[in-house]
PDB file of C-alpha atoms in Angstrom:
ATOM      1  CA  MET G   1       9.187  83.223 -14.706  1.00 45.00           C
ATOM      2  CA  ARG G   2       9.299  79.831 -16.440  1.00 44.00           C
ATOM      3  CA  GLY G   3      12.429  78.845 -14.193  1.00 44.00           C
ATOM      4  CA  ILE G   4      10.328  79.920 -10.879  1.00 44.00           C
ATOM      5  CA  VAL G   5       7.494  77.503 -12.208  1.00 43.00           C
ATOM      6  CA  LEU G   6       9.834  74.625 -12.922  1.00 40.00           C
ATOM      7  CA  LEU G   7      11.637  74.857  -9.698  1.00 40.00           C
ATOM      8  CA  LYS G   8       8.122  74.704  -7.796  1.00 39.00           C
ATOM      9  CA  LYS G   9       7.539  71.578  -9.930  1.00 38.00           C
ATOM     10  CA  ILE G  10      10.590  70.031  -8.674  1.00 36.00           C
ATOM     11  CA  LEU G  11      10.220  71.055  -5.073  1.00 39.00           C
ATOM     12  CA  LEU G  12       6.740  69.417  -5.205  1.00 41.00           C
ATOM     13  CA  LEU G  13       8.019  66.364  -6.994  1.00 39.00           C
ATOM     14  CA  SER G  14      10.660  65.887  -4.173  1.00 36.00           C
ATOM     15  CA  VAL G  15       8.170  66.386  -1.291  1.00 37.00           C
ATOM     16  CA  PHE G  16       5.866  63.870  -2.913  1.00 37.00           C
ATOM     17  CA  LEU G  17       8.811  61.232  -3.363  1.00 34.00           C
ATOM     18  CA  LEU G  18       9.935  61.812   0.291  1.00 35.00           C
ATOM     19  CA  THR G  19       6.592  61.048   1.719  1.00 35.00           C
ATOM     20  CA  THR G  20       5.174  58.408  -0.396  1.00 33.00           C
ATOM     21  CA  ALA G  21       8.696  56.369  -1.452  1.00 37.00           C
ATOM     22  CA  VAL G  22      10.149  53.574   0.111  1.00 38.00           C
ATOM     23  CA  ILE G  23      13.693  55.252   0.977  1.00 41.00           C
ATOM     24  CA  PRO G  24      16.581  52.950   0.569  1.00 46.00           C
ATOM     25  CA  GLY G  25      19.722  52.963   2.526  1.00 57.00           C
ATOM     26  CA  ALA G  26      18.269  52.033   6.048  1.00 80.00           C
ATOM     27  CA  GLU G  27      20.529  50.549   8.456  1.00 91.00           C
ATOM     28  CA  PRO G  28      19.556  47.355  10.226  1.00 95.00           C
ATOM     29  CA  GLU G  29      20.797  48.496  13.659  1.00 95.00           C
ATOM     30  CA  ASN G  30      17.970  51.152  13.642  1.00 95.00           C
ATOM     31  CA  PHE G  31      15.345  48.672  13.930  1.00 95.00           C
ATOM     32  CA  ILE G  32      16.769  46.999  17.074  1.00 95.00           C
ATOM     33  CA  PRO G  33      14.250  47.377  20.036  1.00 93.00           C
ATOM     34  CA  GLU G  34      15.177  49.898  22.600  1.00 92.00           C
ATOM     35  CA  ALA G  35      14.405  47.588  25.421  1.00 90.00           C
ATOM     36  CA  SER G  36      16.938  44.783  23.922  1.00 92.00           C
ATOM     37  CA  GLN G  37      19.590  44.076  26.472  1.00 92.00           C
ATOM     38  CA  GLN G  38      21.904  41.881  24.276  1.00 94.00           C
ATOM     39  CA  VAL G  39      23.285  43.156  20.819  1.00 96.00           C
ATOM     40  CA  MET G  40      25.941  41.536  18.380  1.00 97.00           C
ATOM     41  CA  ARG G  41      27.015  42.798  15.280  1.00 97.00           C
ATOM     42  CA  LEU G  42      28.851  40.680  12.460  1.00 96.00           C
ATOM     43  CA  ASN G  43      30.338  41.923   9.310  1.00 96.00           C
ATOM     44  CA  VAL G  44      29.118  39.025   7.340  1.00 94.00           C
ATOM     45  CA  ASN G  45      29.713  40.579   4.098  1.00 94.00           C
ATOM     46  CA  ARG G  46      33.460  40.201   5.192  1.00 94.00           C
ATOM     47  CA  VAL G  47      33.043  36.588   6.182  1.00 92.00           C
ATOM     48  CA  VAL G  48      31.472  35.349   2.925  1.00 91.00           C
ATOM     49  CA  GLN G  49      34.495  36.852   1.261  1.00 92.00           C
ATOM     50  CA  LEU G  50      37.110  34.721   3.159  1.00 91.00           C
ATOM     51  CA  PRO G  51      37.490  31.380   1.385  1.00 88.00           C
ATOM     52  CA  TRP G  52      39.174  29.732   4.407  1.00 86.00           C
ATOM     53  CA  ILE G  53      36.198  30.352   6.428  1.00 85.00           C
ATOM     54  CA  MET G  54      33.638  29.160   3.790  1.00 83.00           C
ATOM     55  CA  ASN G  55      35.807  25.893   3.610  1.00 81.00           C
ATOM     56  CA  MET G  56      35.530  25.183   7.113  1.00 79.00           C
ATOM     57  CA  LEU G  57      31.827  25.904   7.172  1.00 77.00           C
ATOM     58  CA  GLN G  58      31.207  23.455   4.498  1.00 72.00           C
ATOM     59  CA  LYS G  59      32.866  20.700   6.792  1.00 69.00           C
ATOM     60  CA  ALA G  60      31.706  21.838  10.114  1.00 64.00           C
ATOM     61  CA  ASP G  61      28.841  20.823  12.315  1.00 60.00           C
ATOM     62  CA  GLU G  62      25.321  21.025  11.412  1.00 60.00           C
ATOM     63  CA  LYS G  63      24.308  24.473  12.255  1.00 59.00           C
ATOM     64  CA  CYS G  64      27.346  25.911  10.533  1.00 64.00           C
ATOM     65  CA  ARG G  65      26.758  23.452   7.544  1.00 68.00           C
ATOM     66  CA  GLU G  66      23.200  25.151   7.127  1.00 74.00           C
ATOM     67  CA  PHE G  67      24.697  28.393   6.501  1.00 81.00           C
ATOM     68  CA  SER G  68      27.085  26.877   4.121  1.00 80.00           C
ATOM     69  CA  LEU G  69      24.180  25.122   2.275  1.00 80.00           C
ATOM     70  CA  LEU G  70      22.207  28.434   2.122  1.00 86.00           C
ATOM     71  CA  LEU G  71      25.084  30.000   0.414  1.00 88.00           C
ATOM     72  CA  ASP G  72      25.128  27.095  -2.039  1.00 87.00           C
ATOM     73  CA  GLU G  73      21.548  27.523  -2.992  1.00 89.00           C
ATOM     74  CA  LEU G  74      21.998  31.189  -3.526  1.00 91.00           C
ATOM     75  CA  LYS G  75      24.803  30.524  -5.985  1.00 90.00           C
ATOM     76  CA  LYS G  76      22.648  27.905  -7.733  1.00 90.00           C
ATOM     77  CA  ASN G  77      20.072  30.658  -8.256  1.00 91.00           C
ATOM     78  CA  ASN G  78      22.934  33.186  -9.572  1.00 93.00           C
ATOM     79  CA  ILE G  79      22.629  35.104  -6.267  1.00 95.00           C
ATOM     80  CA  GLN G  80      25.874  36.281  -5.069  1.00 95.00           C
ATOM     81  CA  ALA G  81      26.536  35.988  -1.272  1.00 94.00           C
ATOM     82  CA  THR G  82      27.817  39.492  -1.011  1.00 95.00           C
ATOM     83  CA  THR G  83      24.451  40.591  -2.438  1.00 96.00           C
ATOM     84  CA  PHE G  84      22.297  38.775   0.026  1.00 96.00           C
ATOM     85  CA  PHE G  85      24.556  39.606   2.653  1.00 96.00           C
ATOM     86  CA  ALA G  86      25.443  43.074   1.592  1.00 96.00           C
ATOM     87  CA  GLY G  87      26.771  44.640   5.055  1.00 94.00           C
ATOM     88  CA  ASP G  88      26.238  43.854   8.363  1.00 96.00           C
ATOM     89  CA  LEU G  89      24.298  41.384  10.491  1.00 96.00           C
ATOM     90  CA  TRP G  90      22.743  42.473  13.740  1.00 97.00           C
ATOM     91  CA  LEU G  91      21.474  40.006  16.278  1.00 96.00           C
ATOM     92  CA  ALA G  92      19.231  41.398  19.170  1.00 95.00           C
ATOM     93  CA  LYS G  93      17.491  39.610  22.315  1.00 91.00           C
ATOM     94  CA  THR G  94      13.895  40.736  22.414  1.00 86.00           C
ATOM     95  CA  GLY G  95      12.876  38.761  25.439  1.00 79.00           C
ATOM     96  CA  ASN G  96      14.216  36.378  28.389  1.00 78.00           C
ATOM     97  CA  ASP G  97      13.429  32.942  26.423  1.00 77.00           C
ATOM     98  CA  ASP G  98      15.544  31.293  23.640  1.00 77.00           C
ATOM     99  CA  LYS G  99      12.995  32.022  21.260  1.00 80.00           C
ATOM    100  CA  SER G 100      13.004  35.654  21.828  1.00 85.00           C
ATOM    101  CA  PHE G 101      15.493  37.163  19.257  1.00 91.00           C
ATOM    102  CA  VAL G 102      15.656  39.033  16.023  1.00 95.00           C
ATOM    103  CA  MET G 103      18.489  38.670  13.262  1.00 96.00           C
ATOM    104  CA  LEU G 104      18.551  41.845  10.827  1.00 97.00           C
ATOM    105  CA  ILE G 105      20.363  41.395   7.709  1.00 97.00           C
ATOM    106  CA  LYS G 106      21.675  44.394   5.407  1.00 97.00           C
ATOM    107  CA  THR G 107      20.973  43.044   1.856  1.00 97.00           C
ATOM    108  CA  ALA G 108      21.219  44.246  -1.904  1.00 97.00           C
ATOM    109  CA  LEU G 109      18.527  41.382  -3.155  1.00 96.00           C
ATOM    110  CA  PRO G 110      15.310  43.141  -4.029  1.00 97.00           C
ATOM    111  CA  GLU G 111      12.304  41.363  -2.357  1.00 96.00           C
ATOM    112  CA  ALA G 112      10.978  40.224  -5.632  1.00 96.00           C
ATOM    113  CA  LYS G 113      14.096  38.366  -6.418  1.00 96.00           C
ATOM    114  CA  PHE G 114      14.059  37.140  -2.891  1.00 96.00           C
ATOM    115  CA  ALA G 115      10.627  35.623  -3.481  1.00 95.00           C
ATOM    116  CA  GLU G 116      11.756  34.025  -6.661  1.00 94.00           C
ATOM    117  CA  PHE G 117      14.624  32.308  -4.878  1.00 93.00           C
ATOM    118  CA  PHE G 118      11.958  31.163  -2.113  1.00 93.00           C
ATOM    119  CA  ASN G 119       9.501  29.586  -4.444  1.00 91.00           C
ATOM    120  CA  ALA G 120      12.551  27.963  -6.251  1.00 90.00           C
ATOM    121  CA  GLN G 121      13.326  26.411  -2.917  1.00 88.00           C
ATOM    122  CA  LYS G 122       9.822  25.198  -2.523  1.00 82.00           C
ATOM    123  CA  VAL G 123      10.204  22.949  -5.382  1.00 81.00           C
ATOM    124  CA  HIS G 124      13.673  21.748  -5.216  1.00 79.00           C
ATOM    125  CA  ASN G 125      14.456  21.590  -1.415  1.00 77.00           C
ATOM    126  CA  LYS G 126      12.501  18.672   0.204  1.00 76.00           C
ATOM    127  CA  ASN G 127      14.481  19.013   3.528  1.00 77.00           C
ATOM    128  CA  VAL G 128      12.265  22.247   4.310  1.00 81.00           C
ATOM    129  CA  GLU G 129       8.574  23.304   4.612  1.00 85.00           C
ATOM    130  CA  LEU G 130       8.293  26.722   3.155  1.00 90.00           C
ATOM    131  CA  ASN G 131       5.091  28.944   3.140  1.00 91.00           C
ATOM    132  CA  VAL G 132       4.352  32.593   2.470  1.00 93.00           C
ATOM    133  CA  SER G 133       1.776  34.517   4.683  1.00 94.00           C
ATOM    134  CA  THR G 134       1.157  37.924   6.154  1.00 95.00           C
ATOM    135  CA  LEU G 135       1.803  39.334   9.390  1.00 94.00           C
ATOM    136  CA  ASN G 136       0.981  42.896  10.566  1.00 93.00           C
ATOM    137  CA  GLY G 137       0.561  43.776   7.056  1.00 92.00           C
ATOM    138  CA  LYS G 138       3.711  42.515   6.009  1.00 94.00           C
ATOM    139  CA  ARG G 139       4.698  39.728   3.872  1.00 95.00           C
ATOM    140  CA  ILE G 140       6.423  37.058   5.770  1.00 96.00           C
ATOM    141  CA  TYR G 141       8.382  33.630   4.511  1.00 95.00           C
ATOM    142  CA  LEU G 142       8.010  30.814   6.678  1.00 93.00           C
ATOM    143  CA  VAL G 143      10.631  28.351   6.839  1.00 89.00           C
ATOM    144  CA  LYS G 144      10.424  25.053   8.942  1.00 85.00           C
ATOM    145  CA  TYR G 145      12.674  21.956   8.652  1.00 76.00           C
ATOM    146  CA  ALA G 146      10.634  18.921   7.324  1.00 67.00           C
ATOM    147  CA  PRO G 147      10.063  16.109  10.040  1.00 65.00           C
ATOM    148  CA  ALA G 148      12.161  13.614   7.792  1.00 59.00           C
ATOM    149  CA  TYR G 149      15.024  15.815   7.992  1.00 57.00           C
ATOM    150  CA  LYS G 150      14.875  16.468  11.705  1.00 59.00           C
ATOM    151  CA  ALA G 151      13.675  14.245  14.283  1.00 54.00           C
ATOM    152  CA  THR G 152      13.006  17.077  16.774  1.00 61.00           C
ATOM    153  CA  ASP G 153      10.345  19.677  16.518  1.00 60.00           C
ATOM    154  CA  GLN G 154      11.469  22.645  15.065  1.00 76.00           C
ATOM    155  CA  THR G 155      10.218  26.255  15.743  1.00 84.00           C
ATOM    156  CA  PRO G 156       9.430  27.843  12.409  1.00 89.00           C
ATOM    157  CA  VAL G 157      11.624  31.084  11.329  1.00 92.00           C
ATOM    158  CA  MET G 158      10.043  33.714   9.356  1.00 94.00           C
ATOM    159  CA  ALA G 159      11.754  36.312   7.496  1.00 96.00           C
ATOM    160  CA  THR G 160      10.369  39.564   6.076  1.00 97.00           C
ATOM    161  CA  TYR G 161      11.683  42.764   4.535  1.00 97.00           C
ATOM    162  CA  LEU G 162      11.000  45.763   6.993  1.00 96.00           C
ATOM    163  CA  THR G 163      12.519  47.852   3.967  1.00 95.00           C
ATOM    164  CA  SER G 164      13.940  47.544   0.407  1.00 95.00           C
ATOM    165  CA  ASP G 165      17.305  46.407   2.011  1.00 95.00           C
ATOM    166  CA  VAL G 166      16.672  45.194   5.380  1.00 97.00           C
ATOM    167  CA  ILE G 167      15.356  41.659   6.143  1.00 97.00           C
ATOM    168  CA  ALA G 168      14.492  40.550   9.671  1.00 97.00           C
ATOM    169  CA  LEU G 169      14.340  36.862  10.751  1.00 95.00           C
ATOM    170  CA  LEU G 170      12.834  35.733  13.930  1.00 94.00           C
ATOM    171  CA  PRO G 171      11.377  32.600  15.403  1.00 92.00           C
ATOM    172  CA  PHE G 172       7.400  32.253  14.300  1.00 93.00           C
ATOM    173  CA  THR G 173       5.876  32.029  17.792  1.00 89.00           C
ATOM    174  CA  ALA G 174       2.710  32.995  19.307  1.00 89.00           C
ATOM    175  CA  ASP G 175       4.485  36.408  20.129  1.00 88.00           C
ATOM    176  CA  SER G 176       5.774  37.101  16.471  1.00 90.00           C
ATOM    177  CA  SER G 177       3.310  39.725  15.931  1.00 92.00           C
ATOM    178  CA  ILE G 178       4.374  41.639  19.103  1.00 90.00           C
ATOM    179  CA  HIS G 179       7.882  41.318  18.020  1.00 90.00           C
ATOM    180  CA  LEU G 180       7.644  42.152  14.670  1.00 93.00           C
ATOM    181  CA  SER G 181       5.666  45.317  15.759  1.00 92.00           C
ATOM    182  CA  GLY G 182       8.595  46.372  17.798  1.00 91.00           C
ATOM    183  CA  LEU G 183      10.861  46.554  14.808  1.00 93.00           C
ATOM    184  CA  GLN G 184      10.484  50.229  14.115  1.00 91.00           C
ATOM    185  CA  PRO G 185      12.923  52.584  12.287  1.00 90.00           C
ATOM    186  CA  GLY G 186      14.748  54.946  14.757  1.00 84.00           C
ATOM    187  CA  ASN G 187      14.404  52.915  17.991  1.00 82.00           C
ATOM    188  CA  GLY G 188      17.702  54.069  19.045  1.00 84.00           C
ATOM    189  CA  ASN G 189      18.934  51.034  21.211  1.00 92.00           C
ATOM    190  CA  ARG G 190      21.537  52.313  23.604  1.00 93.00           C
ATOM    191  CA  LEU G 191      24.060  49.459  23.134  1.00 94.00           C
ATOM    192  CA  VAL G 192      24.539  49.981  19.682  1.00 94.00           C
ATOM    193  CA  LYS G 193      26.930  53.032  20.072  1.00 93.00           C
ATOM    194  CA  ASN G 194      29.066  50.679  22.096  1.00 94.00           C
ATOM    195  CA  ILE G 195      29.415  48.289  19.506  1.00 95.00           C
ATOM    196  CA  ASP G 196      33.147  48.535  17.756  1.00 94.00           C
ATOM    197  CA  ARG G 197      32.592  48.470  14.038  1.00 93.00           C
ATOM    198  CA  LYS G 198      35.772  48.192  12.966  1.00 93.00           C
ATOM    199  CA  LYS G 199      36.002  44.331  14.438  1.00 95.00           C
ATOM    200  CA  LEU G 200      34.739  41.336  12.559  1.00 95.00           C
ATOM    201  CA  CYS G 201      32.195  40.739  15.274  1.00 96.00           C
ATOM    202  CA  ALA G 202      31.289  42.350  18.343  1.00 97.00           C
ATOM    203  CA  ALA G 203      28.927  41.866  21.165  1.00 96.00           C
ATOM    204  CA  VAL G 204      27.619  44.053  24.050  1.00 96.00           C
ATOM    205  CA  GLY G 205      25.064  42.925  26.677  1.00 94.00           C
ATOM    206  CA  HIS G 206      23.625  43.609  29.860  1.00 90.00           C
ATOM    207  CA  ALA G 207      22.203  41.212  32.685  1.00 84.00           C
ATOM    208  CA  ILE G 208      18.499  40.554  32.318  1.00 75.00           C
ATOM    209  CA  LYS G 209      18.069  39.319  35.836  1.00 74.00           C
ATOM    210  CA  LYS G 210      19.190  40.980  39.048  1.00 72.00           C
ATOM    211  CA  LYS G 211      20.349  37.871  40.550  1.00 74.00           C
ATOM    212  CA  ASP G 212      22.748  37.285  37.593  1.00 77.00           C
ATOM    213  CA  LYS G 213      26.404  37.468  38.708  1.00 81.00           C
ATOM    214  CA  ILE G 214      27.583  38.717  35.321  1.00 88.00           C
ATOM    215  CA  ARG G 215      26.235  42.461  34.840  1.00 92.00           C
ATOM    216  CA  SER G 216      27.854  43.165  31.396  1.00 94.00           C
ATOM    217  CA  LEU G 217      29.799  42.013  28.521  1.00 94.00           C
ATOM    218  CA  ASN G 218      31.615  43.870  26.055  1.00 96.00           C
ATOM    219  CA  ALA G 219      33.699  41.476  23.403  1.00 96.00           C
ATOM    220  CA  GLN G 220      35.272  41.854  19.988  1.00 97.00           C
ATOM    221  CA  ILE G 221      36.833  39.231  17.640  1.00 96.00           C
ATOM    222  CA  ASP G 222      38.717  40.090  14.522  1.00 96.00           C
ATOM    223  CA  LEU G 223      41.051  38.622  12.027  1.00 94.00           C
ATOM    224  CA  SER G 224      44.514  39.945  10.836  1.00 93.00           C
ATOM    225  CA  GLY G 225      47.316  38.979   8.817  1.00 88.00           C
ATOM    226  CA  THR G 226      47.877  38.736   5.159  1.00 87.00           C
ATOM    227  CA  GLU G 227      45.654  35.948   4.857  1.00 88.00           C
ATOM    228  CA  GLN G 228      43.281  37.045   7.479  1.00 92.00           C
ATOM    229  CA  ARG G 229      43.891  33.906   9.803  1.00 92.00           C
ATOM    230  CA  ASP G 230      45.463  35.504  12.935  1.00 94.00           C
ATOM    231  CA  LEU G 231      42.200  35.685  15.363  1.00 94.00           C
ATOM    232  CA  THR G 232      42.175  37.786  18.455  1.00 96.00           C
ATOM    233  CA  LEU G 233      39.282  37.852  21.188  1.00 96.00           C
ATOM    234  CA  ASN G 234      39.352  40.713  23.619  1.00 96.00           C
ATOM    235  CA  ALA G 235      36.390  40.854  26.227  1.00 96.00           C
ATOM    236  CA  VAL G 236      35.595  42.792  29.330  1.00 97.00           C
ATOM    237  CA  ILE G 237      33.431  41.086  31.808  1.00 96.00           C
ATOM    238  CA  SER G 238      31.651  43.204  34.609  1.00 95.00           C
ATOM    239  CA  PHE G 239      30.685  41.306  37.976  1.00 94.00           C
ATOM    240  CA  LYS G 240      28.446  42.492  40.578  1.00 91.00           C
ATOM    241  CA  ASN G 241      31.405  43.181  42.841  1.00 92.00           C
ATOM    242  CA  ALA G 242      35.287  43.130  42.864  1.00 95.00           C
ATOM    243  CA  LYS G 243      35.297  40.167  44.980  1.00 94.00           C
ATOM    244  CA  THR G 244      33.389  38.125  42.474  1.00 93.00           C
ATOM    245  CA  ALA G 245      35.503  39.456  39.790  1.00 94.00           C
ATOM    246  CA  MET G 246      38.603  38.084  41.389  1.00 95.00           C
ATOM    247  CA  ARG G 247      37.000  34.738  42.067  1.00 94.00           C
ATOM    248  CA  LYS G 248      36.092  34.342  38.406  1.00 94.00           C
ATOM    249  CA  ALA G 249      39.243  35.288  37.191  1.00 94.00           C
ATOM    250  CA  MET G 250      41.275  32.863  39.389  1.00 94.00           C
ATOM    251  CA  GLU G 251      38.607  29.966  38.082  1.00 92.00           C
ATOM    252  CA  MET G 252      39.357  30.986  34.561  1.00 91.00           C
ATOM    253  CA  GLN G 253      43.024  31.098  35.233  1.00 89.00           C
ATOM    254  CA  PHE G 254      42.640  27.414  36.685  1.00 89.00           C
ATOM    255  CA  ILE G 255      40.287  25.956  34.290  1.00 89.00           C
ATOM    256  CA  ALA G 256      42.101  27.189  31.174  1.00 86.00           C
ATOM    257  CA  PRO G 257      45.313  24.761  31.909  1.00 86.00           C
ATOM    258  CA  SER G 258      43.306  22.114  32.946  1.00 85.00           C
ATOM    259  CA  PHE G 259      41.182  22.087  29.782  1.00 85.00           C
ATOM    260  CA  ALA G 260      44.175  22.472  27.751  1.00 86.00           C
ATOM    261  CA  GLY G 261      45.892  19.413  29.268  1.00 84.00           C
ATOM    262  CA  LEU G 262      42.565  17.438  28.652  1.00 83.00           C
ATOM    263  CA  LEU G 263      42.919  18.393  24.893  1.00 85.00           C
ATOM    264  CA  PHE G 264      46.537  18.591  24.297  1.00 85.00           C
ATOM    265  CA  GLY G 265      47.983  16.098  27.071  1.00 84.00           C
ATOM    266  CA  ASN G 266      49.852  14.229  24.303  1.00 87.00           C
ATOM    267  CA  ASP G 267      52.031  17.477  23.512  1.00 88.00           C
ATOM    268  CA  GLN G 268      53.137  19.689  26.592  1.00 89.00           C
ATOM    269  CA  LYS G 269      54.621  22.302  24.343  1.00 92.00           C
ATOM    270  CA  LEU G 270      51.529  22.806  22.268  1.00 90.00           C
ATOM    271  CA  MET G 271      49.477  22.945  25.847  1.00 90.00           C
ATOM    272  CA  GLU G 272      51.761  25.496  26.953  1.00 90.00           C
ATOM    273  CA  GLU G 273      51.508  27.590  23.793  1.00 91.00           C
ATOM    274  CA  ILE G 274      47.729  27.346  23.869  1.00 90.00           C
ATOM    275  CA  THR G 275      47.656  28.303  27.479  1.00 91.00           C
ATOM    276  CA  GLY G 276      49.979  31.237  27.134  1.00 91.00           C
ATOM    277  CA  ALA G 277      47.731  32.600  24.247  1.00 93.00           C
ATOM    278  CA  LEU G 278      45.062  33.427  27.025  1.00 93.00           C
ATOM    279  CA  GLN G 279      45.449  36.265  29.291  1.00 94.00           C
ATOM    280  CA  VAL G 280      43.188  36.907  32.092  1.00 95.00           C
ATOM    281  CA  VAL G 281      43.283  40.298  34.285  1.00 95.00           C
ATOM    282  CA  PRO G 282      40.997  41.119  37.161  1.00 95.00           C
ATOM    283  CA  TYR G 283      40.370  45.053  37.752  1.00 95.00           C
ATOM    284  CA  GLN G 284      38.107  46.080  40.446  1.00 95.00           C
ATOM    285  CA  GLU G 285      34.760  44.359  39.520  1.00 95.00           C
ATOM    286  CA  LYS G 286      35.895  43.463  36.005  1.00 96.00           C
ATOM    287  CA  VAL G 287      37.793  40.600  34.277  1.00 96.00           C
ATOM    288  CA  MET G 288      39.531  41.381  30.965  1.00 97.00           C
ATOM    289  CA  LEU G 289      39.965  38.546  28.676  1.00 95.00           C
ATOM    290  CA  ASN G 290      42.801  38.472  25.665  1.00 96.00           C
ATOM    291  CA  PHE G 291      43.018  35.399  23.440  1.00 95.00           C
ATOM    292  CA  THR G 292      45.442  35.292  20.231  1.00 94.00           C
ATOM    293  CA  LEU G 293      45.231  32.352  17.852  1.00 92.00           C
ATOM    294  CA  THR G 294      47.747  32.927  15.262  1.00 93.00           C
ATOM    295  CA  LYS G 295      47.760  31.066  11.710  1.00 92.00           C
ATOM    296  CA  ALA G 296      50.760  29.244  12.659  1.00 93.00           C
ATOM    297  CA  LEU G 297      49.065  28.030  16.021  1.00 92.00           C
ATOM    298  CA  GLN G 298      45.836  27.138  14.025  1.00 89.00           C
ATOM    299  CA  ASP G 299      48.208  24.793  11.736  1.00 91.00           C
ATOM    300  CA  LYS G 300      49.587  23.241  14.891  1.00 91.00           C
ATOM    301  CA  LEU G 301      46.348  22.293  16.099  1.00 88.00           C
ATOM    302  CA  ALA G 302      45.247  20.876  12.852  1.00 85.00           C
ATOM    303  CA  THR G 303      48.140  18.825  12.548  1.00 90.00           C
ATOM    304  CA  TYR G 304      47.749  17.647  16.223  1.00 89.00           C
ATOM    305  CA  PHE G 305      44.067  16.664  15.980  1.00 83.00           C
ATOM    306  CA  ALA G 306      44.775  15.088  12.385  1.00 84.00           C
ATOM    307  CA  ASN G 307      46.071  12.310  14.476  1.00 85.00           C
ATOM    308  CA  PRO G 308      43.217  10.145  15.844  1.00 82.00           C
ATOM    309  CA  GLU G 309      45.026   9.075  19.035  1.00 81.00           C
ATOM    310  CA  ASN G 310      44.768  12.634  20.101  1.00 79.00           C
ATOM    311  CA  VAL G 311      41.024  12.884  20.116  1.00 70.00           C
ATOM    312  CA  PRO G 312      39.177   9.845  20.790  1.00 48.00           C
ATOM    313  CA  ALA G 313      38.533  10.143  24.666  1.00 50.00           C
ATOM    314  CA  LEU G 314      36.846  13.591  24.014  1.00 49.00           C
ATOM    315  CA  ASN G 315      34.620  12.204  21.060  1.00 49.00           C
ATOM    316  CA  ILE G 316      35.822  14.956  18.822  1.00 47.00           C
ATOM    317  CA  ASN G 317      35.508  14.252  15.079  1.00 50.00           C
ATOM    318  CA  PRO G 318      39.360  14.681  13.944  1.00 46.00           C
ATOM    319  CA  ALA G 319      38.037  15.633  10.220  1.00 47.00           C
ATOM    320  CA  ASP G 320      35.969  18.644  11.764  1.00 46.00           C
ATOM    321  CA  LEU G 321      38.898  19.835  13.995  1.00 42.00           C
ATOM    322  CA  SER G 322      41.542  19.633  11.155  1.00 42.00           C
ATOM    323  CA  ASN G 323      39.545  21.787   8.783  1.00 45.00           C
ATOM    324  CA  MET G 324      41.176  24.590  10.298  1.00 40.00           C
ATOM    325  CA  GLN G 325      44.524  24.162   8.279  1.00 40.00           C
TER     326      GLN G 325
END
């Protein structure tokens, strides 16, 4: 009899926890709006564990450098990059303009710890303006670059915890409330099932406007080899008809050698290697692209661009390009 009573108590407690607790284990892709026509997935947890990529980002252009600075600040606050980026990062379009998108991150960083980190940045980081507010009943963390840091006006970015382990980042605009309300669990975006989760990065998208010549894109980027340095890109681009696909394939086949000639005109052999690494194959209304950049070829590129005589006409910083080595 006591056993039956105990069992009933356990069942009642289980029902209570299921109906009142924030259930961990949510996946970022479950929040992608059903109407999103362009979706990308990046295994960011894998990226932050590759030293050569981190080294390259530290010396790259401004946007990449900002990501590296974020990792630096996390480290200063005793937060591992793999804790903040505990899994995948998903990017989805939520509208037609450039400011309509959402980034969804799988995290193992509790919101309380994130709040501590955020408040610490308010004190120590003078390059950004940070504020905490509320939108749609959720606490949002607002980030905007200080005018002294960037001359151009920057749209603020807001971050919010959708669940205990999913963070959403999106531009803070007049439509933010609408976009945030659209981030609901179990949306079931149909493009997600077409994403190749075995690759480092994958993207699937459909045309937003009927007049667009490109109707759809399915692309993957991956790294392989003992040092995870061999890069491969595979993409299938669908056009409105076979005639357009054939014309675009011919344009790509013509542009690639021409562009390679501009970049690597001082090394005929290297130019041929780069051109040969790209394959363009038209098939009906589609164009298949395959590009392979091995570590050996990357090292050749780094050596080539280390010579300032190879880059001045293109206004390319040799130091940035040589970071590939």
